Amino acid sequence: MPHALITGANRGLGLEHTRQLLERGWRITAAVRNPAGATELKALDAGDGRLRIETYDAADLTAAAALKQRVAGPVDILFANAGMMHRDGFGTGASEGFITSMRVNAAAPLALAEAFADQVAASQMKVIALQSSRMGSIADNDSGGMYAYRASKAALNAIGKSLSHDLKAKGVVVLILHPGWVRTRMGGPGGNLTVTEAVEAQLDLIARANPAMNGRFFHANGQDLPW
Ligand SMILES: NC(=O)c1ccc[n+]([C@@H]2O[C@H](COP(=O)([O-])OP(=O)(O)OC[C@H]3O[C@@H](n4cnc5c(N)ncnc54)[C@H](OP(=O)(O)O)[C@@H]3O)[C@@H](O)[C@H]2O)c1
């Protein structure tokens, strides 16, 4: 039975990825900051042992190694999905929120990849999926602001590219993903996709993962995005 480890699985895109993969027969390790409050996630548990909920705080850079101690066996998809949007602008950019965003959005996915690379390499699919954002594209930045979010997702993109080289020999495929503008707590009500639509598209893309896709930055619709 294929196994995915998904961070930020208690709401938004992570919750929907968990729901759709469970529906497809997968086993899921759902890594969340506050398991006690993860009501919607717990409601997905059919009691057949396919959903395991683990505590994971991306702001703690020792959390990935600690999680590895509790997760045995191959991981087909390591999905670094958890992320935060610190809303800043010119004049408020250099702040603690900037540093925390770098930890959560960039360093934490790297720590996860470092902790789980061998378990991903031991799986059938061998995919590391990084939930980035088009807002991390420097070429696509035509409106400014959002220093912490843009810089941390640009850093995540750079990390994903390095991982694609460093893990290539293990057969791992690193996908750097933009889900589209999705109606979640982060995306807000103006987004043009539902979580269901975005996750269906992302899972279709991941199902096609192959070495030619390694280290590329993809919109959920399959288009390559500019760096
Ligand atoms: N929605 C969009 O339009 C959009 C577009 C581009 C990229 N993305 C990316 O997609 C990912 C998921 O976002 P979403 O739209 O689903 O937003 P969301 O509903 O706000 O979900 C964010 C998730 O990240 C988790 N998280 C935040 N900080 C964390 C931490 N320190 N440790 C562990 N988990 C943490 C949250 O957990 P808590 O409940 O504990 O806070 C929550 O599960 C993010 O990486 C985001 O940048 C979203």
Coordinates of C-alpha atoms and ligand atoms in Angstrom, one line a residue:
M1 CA 0.0 0.0 0.0
P2 CA 1.5 3.4 -1.0
H3 CA 2.4 5.8 1.8
A4 CA 2.4 9.6 1.9
L5 CA 3.7 11.9 4.6
I6 CA 1.9 15.2 4.5
T7 CA 2.7 18.2 6.6
G8 CA 0.0 20.8 7.4
A9 CA -2.6 18.1 7.0
N10 CA -5.2 19.5 9.3
R11 CA -6.8 22.1 7.0
G12 CA -6.7 23.6 3.5
L13 CA -4.7 21.8 0.8
G14 CA -3.0 19.4 3.2
L15 CA -6.3 18.2 4.6
E16 CA -7.7 17.7 1.0
H17 CA -4.6 15.8 -0.1
T18 CA -5.0 13.5 2.9
R19 CA -8.7 13.0 2.1
Q20 CA -8.2 12.3 -1.6
L21 CA -5.3 9.9 -1.0
L22 CA -7.2 8.0 1.7
E23 CA -10.1 7.7 -0.8
R24 CA -7.6 6.2 -3.3
G25 CA -6.5 3.6 -0.8
W26 CA -3.3 5.2 0.5
R27 CA -1.8 5.1 3.9
I28 CA -1.1 8.6 5.3
T29 CA 1.1 10.0 8.0
A30 CA -0.5 13.4 8.7
A31 CA 2.0 15.7 10.4
V32 CA 0.3 18.6 12.2
R33 CA 1.1 21.2 14.8
N34 CA -1.8 20.5 17.0
P35 CA -3.3 17.0 16.7
A36 CA -5.8 17.7 19.5
G37 CA -7.5 20.5 17.5
A38 CA -7.4 18.6 14.2
T39 CA -11.1 17.8 14.2
E40 CA -11.6 17.6 10.4
L41 CA -8.5 15.4 10.0
K42 CA -9.6 13.0 12.7
A43 CA -13.0 12.7 11.0
L44 CA -11.2 11.2 8.0
D45 CA -10.0 8.2 10.1
A46 CA -12.0 5.1 9.1
G47 CA -10.4 3.2 11.9
D48 CA -8.6 0.8 9.5
G49 CA -5.1 2.0 10.5
R50 CA -4.4 3.9 7.3
L51 CA -4.3 7.3 8.9
R52 CA -1.7 8.2 11.5
I53 CA -1.6 11.6 13.0
E54 CA 1.8 12.9 14.3
T55 CA 2.8 16.1 16.0
Y56 CA 5.1 18.3 13.9
D57 CA 5.9 22.0 14.2
A58 CA 7.7 23.3 11.2
A59 CA 9.1 26.2 13.1
D60 CA 11.2 23.8 15.1
L61 CA 14.1 22.6 12.9
T62 CA 14.6 19.5 15.0
A63 CA 11.0 18.4 14.3
A64 CA 11.7 16.6 11.1
A65 CA 14.4 14.3 12.6
A66 CA 12.2 13.7 15.6
L67 CA 9.3 12.7 13.2
K68 CA 11.6 10.3 11.4
Q69 CA 12.0 8.4 14.6
R70 CA 8.3 7.7 14.6
V71 CA 7.7 6.9 10.9
A72 CA 9.0 3.6 9.7
G73 CA 9.3 2.2 6.2
P74 CA 9.1 3.6 2.7
V75 CA 7.5 7.0 1.9
D76 CA 6.2 7.2 -1.7
I77 CA 5.4 10.9 -1.4
L78 CA 7.0 13.3 1.1
F79 CA 4.7 16.3 0.8
A80 CA 6.2 19.4 2.5
N81 CA 2.9 21.3 2.3
A82 CA 2.8 23.3 5.6
G83 CA 3.3 27.0 5.1
M84 CA 2.6 30.4 6.5
M85 CA 1.9 33.8 4.9
H86 CA 3.3 36.7 6.9
R87 CA 1.6 39.7 5.4
D88 CA 4.2 42.6 5.3
G89 CA 5.1 45.4 3.0
F90 CA 7.8 48.0 2.5
G91 CA 8.6 49.4 5.9
T92 CA 7.6 46.3 7.8
G93 CA 9.6 43.7 5.8
A94 CA 12.6 43.1 8.1
S95 CA 10.9 41.5 11.0
E96 CA 10.7 38.4 13.2
G97 CA 7.9 37.3 10.8
F98 CA 10.5 37.3 8.0
I99 CA 12.8 35.0 10.0
T100 CA 9.9 32.7 11.0
S101 CA 8.7 32.5 7.4
M102 CA 12.2 31.4 6.3
R103 CA 12.2 28.7 9.0
V104 CA 8.7 27.4 8.2
N105 CA 8.5 27.8 4.4
A106 CA 12.1 27.1 3.4
A107 CA 14.3 25.5 6.1
A108 CA 11.6 23.1 7.4
P109 CA 11.0 21.4 4.0
L110 CA 14.8 21.0 3.6
A111 CA 15.0 19.4 7.1
L112 CA 12.2 17.0 6.0
A113 CA 14.0 16.1 2.8
E114 CA 17.2 15.5 4.8
A115 CA 15.4 13.3 7.3
F116 CA 13.4 11.3 4.9
A117 CA 15.4 11.1 1.7
D118 CA 16.4 7.4 2.3
Q119 CA 12.8 6.4 3.1
V120 CA 11.6 8.2 -0.1
A121 CA 14.3 6.5 -2.1
A122 CA 13.2 3.1 -0.7
S123 CA 9.7 3.6 -2.0
Q124 CA 8.0 2.8 -5.4
M125 CA 7.2 6.4 -6.4
K126 CA 10.2 8.3 -4.8
V127 CA 8.6 11.7 -4.9
I128 CA 9.4 14.8 -2.8
A129 CA 6.7 17.4 -3.4
L130 CA 7.4 21.0 -2.2
Q131 CA 4.3 23.2 -1.9
S132 CA 5.8 26.4 -3.1
S133 CA 4.0 29.4 -4.6
R134 CA 4.0 31.4 -7.8
M135 CA 4.7 34.3 -5.4
G136 CA 8.2 32.9 -5.0
S137 CA 8.8 33.5 -8.7
I138 CA 11.2 36.5 -9.1
A139 CA 10.3 36.7 -12.8
D140 CA 6.6 36.8 -12.0
N141 CA 6.8 39.5 -9.3
D142 CA 5.0 42.5 -10.9
S143 CA 3.4 43.9 -7.7
G144 CA 6.1 44.0 -5.0
G145 CA 5.6 43.7 -1.2
M146 CA 5.1 40.4 0.7
Y147 CA 8.8 40.3 1.4
A148 CA 8.7 37.3 3.8
Y149 CA 6.4 35.1 1.8
R150 CA 8.0 35.8 -1.6
A151 CA 11.6 35.4 -0.3
S152 CA 10.8 32.3 1.7
K153 CA 9.1 30.6 -1.3
A154 CA 12.0 31.7 -3.6
A155 CA 14.3 30.1 -1.1
L156 CA 12.2 27.0 -1.2
N157 CA 12.5 26.9 -5.0
A158 CA 16.3 27.2 -4.7
I159 CA 16.3 24.4 -2.2
G160 CA 14.1 22.2 -4.4
K161 CA 16.5 22.7 -7.3
S162 CA 19.5 21.7 -5.2
L163 CA 17.6 18.7 -3.8
S164 CA 16.8 17.6 -7.4
H165 CA 20.6 17.4 -8.1
D166 CA 21.6 16.0 -4.7
L167 CA 19.0 13.2 -4.6
K168 CA 19.1 12.3 -8.3
A169 CA 21.4 9.4 -7.8
K170 CA 18.9 7.9 -5.4
G171 CA 16.2 8.1 -8.1
V172 CA 14.2 10.7 -6.2
V173 CA 12.1 13.1 -8.2
V174 CA 11.7 16.6 -6.6
L175 CA 8.6 18.5 -7.7
I176 CA 8.3 22.2 -6.9
L177 CA 4.6 23.0 -7.0
H178 CA 2.2 26.0 -7.2
P179 CA -1.3 24.8 -6.5
G180 CA -3.0 27.7 -8.2
W181 CA -4.9 30.4 -6.3
V182 CA -7.0 28.3 -4.0
R183 CA -9.9 29.2 -1.6
T184 CA -8.3 28.2 1.8
R185 CA -7.7 30.3 4.9
M186 CA -4.5 31.5 3.3
G187 CA -5.8 31.9 -0.2
G188 CA -9.0 33.7 1.0
P189 CA -12.4 33.7 -0.7
G190 CA -11.2 35.3 -3.9
G191 CA -9.2 32.3 -5.1
N192 CA -10.3 30.8 -8.5
L193 CA -10.0 27.1 -7.4
T194 CA -11.6 25.0 -4.8
V195 CA -9.3 22.7 -2.7
T196 CA -10.9 19.7 -4.4
E197 CA -10.0 21.1 -7.9
A198 CA -6.4 22.1 -6.9
V199 CA -5.6 18.8 -5.2
E200 CA -7.1 16.7 -8.0
A201 CA -4.8 18.6 -10.4
Q202 CA -1.8 18.3 -8.1
L203 CA -2.3 14.6 -7.6
D204 CA -2.6 14.0 -11.3
L205 CA 0.7 15.8 -11.8
I206 CA 2.4 13.9 -9.0
A207 CA 1.1 10.6 -10.5
R208 CA 3.0 11.4 -13.7
A209 CA 6.3 12.1 -11.8
N210 CA 9.3 10.9 -13.7
P211 CA 13.0 11.9 -14.0
A212 CA 12.3 14.5 -16.7
M213 CA 10.2 16.4 -14.2
N214 CA 12.9 16.5 -11.5
G215 CA 13.7 20.0 -10.2
R216 CA 11.0 21.8 -12.2
F217 CA 8.5 24.4 -10.9
F218 CA 5.0 23.4 -11.9
H219 CA 1.6 25.1 -11.8
A220 CA -1.1 22.5 -10.8
N221 CA -2.3 22.7 -14.5
G222 CA 1.1 21.1 -15.5
Q223 CA 2.6 24.3 -17.0
D224 CA 6.2 25.1 -16.1
L225 CA 6.5 28.4 -14.2
P226 CA 9.3 30.9 -14.5
W227 CA 11.8 31.1 -11.7
Ligands
LIG1 N1 -4.1 28.8 -1.0 C1 -3.4 29.2 -2.0 O1 -3.9 29.9 -2.9 C2 -1.9 28.9 -2.1 C3 -1.2 29.4 -3.2 C4 0.1 29.1 -3.3 C5 0.7 28.3 -2.4 N2 0.0 27.8 -1.3 C6 0.7 27.0 -0.3 O2 0.0 25.9 0.0 C7 0.3 25.4 1.3 C8 -0.9 25.1 2.1 O3 -1.6 26.3 2.2 P1 -3.2 26.4 2.3 O4 -3.7 27.3 1.2 O5 -3.8 25.1 2.5 O6 -3.3 27.3 3.7 P2 -4.0 27.1 5.1 O7 -5.3 26.6 5.0 O8 -3.7 28.4 5.8 O9 -3.1 25.9 5.7 C9 -1.8 26.1 6.1 C10 -1.3 24.8 6.8 O10 0.1 25.0 7.2 C11 0.2 24.6 8.6 N3 1.2 25.3 9.2 C12 1.5 26.6 9.3 N4 2.6 26.9 10.1 C13 3.0 25.6 10.6 C14 4.0 25.2 11.5 N5 4.8 26.1 12.0 N6 4.1 23.9 11.7 C15 3.2 23.0 11.1 N7 2.2 23.3 10.3 C16 2.1 24.7 10.0 C17 -1.2 25.1 9.1 O11 -1.4 24.4 10.4 P3 -2.1 25.2 11.6 O12 -3.6 24.9 11.5 O13 -1.5 24.6 12.9 O14 -1.8 26.7 11.5 C18 -2.1 24.5 8.1 O15 -2.3 23.1 8.2 C19 1.2 26.5 1.9 O16 2.6 26.1 1.8 C20 1.0 27.7 1.0 O17 2.1 28.6 1.0 C21 -1.3 28.1 -1.1

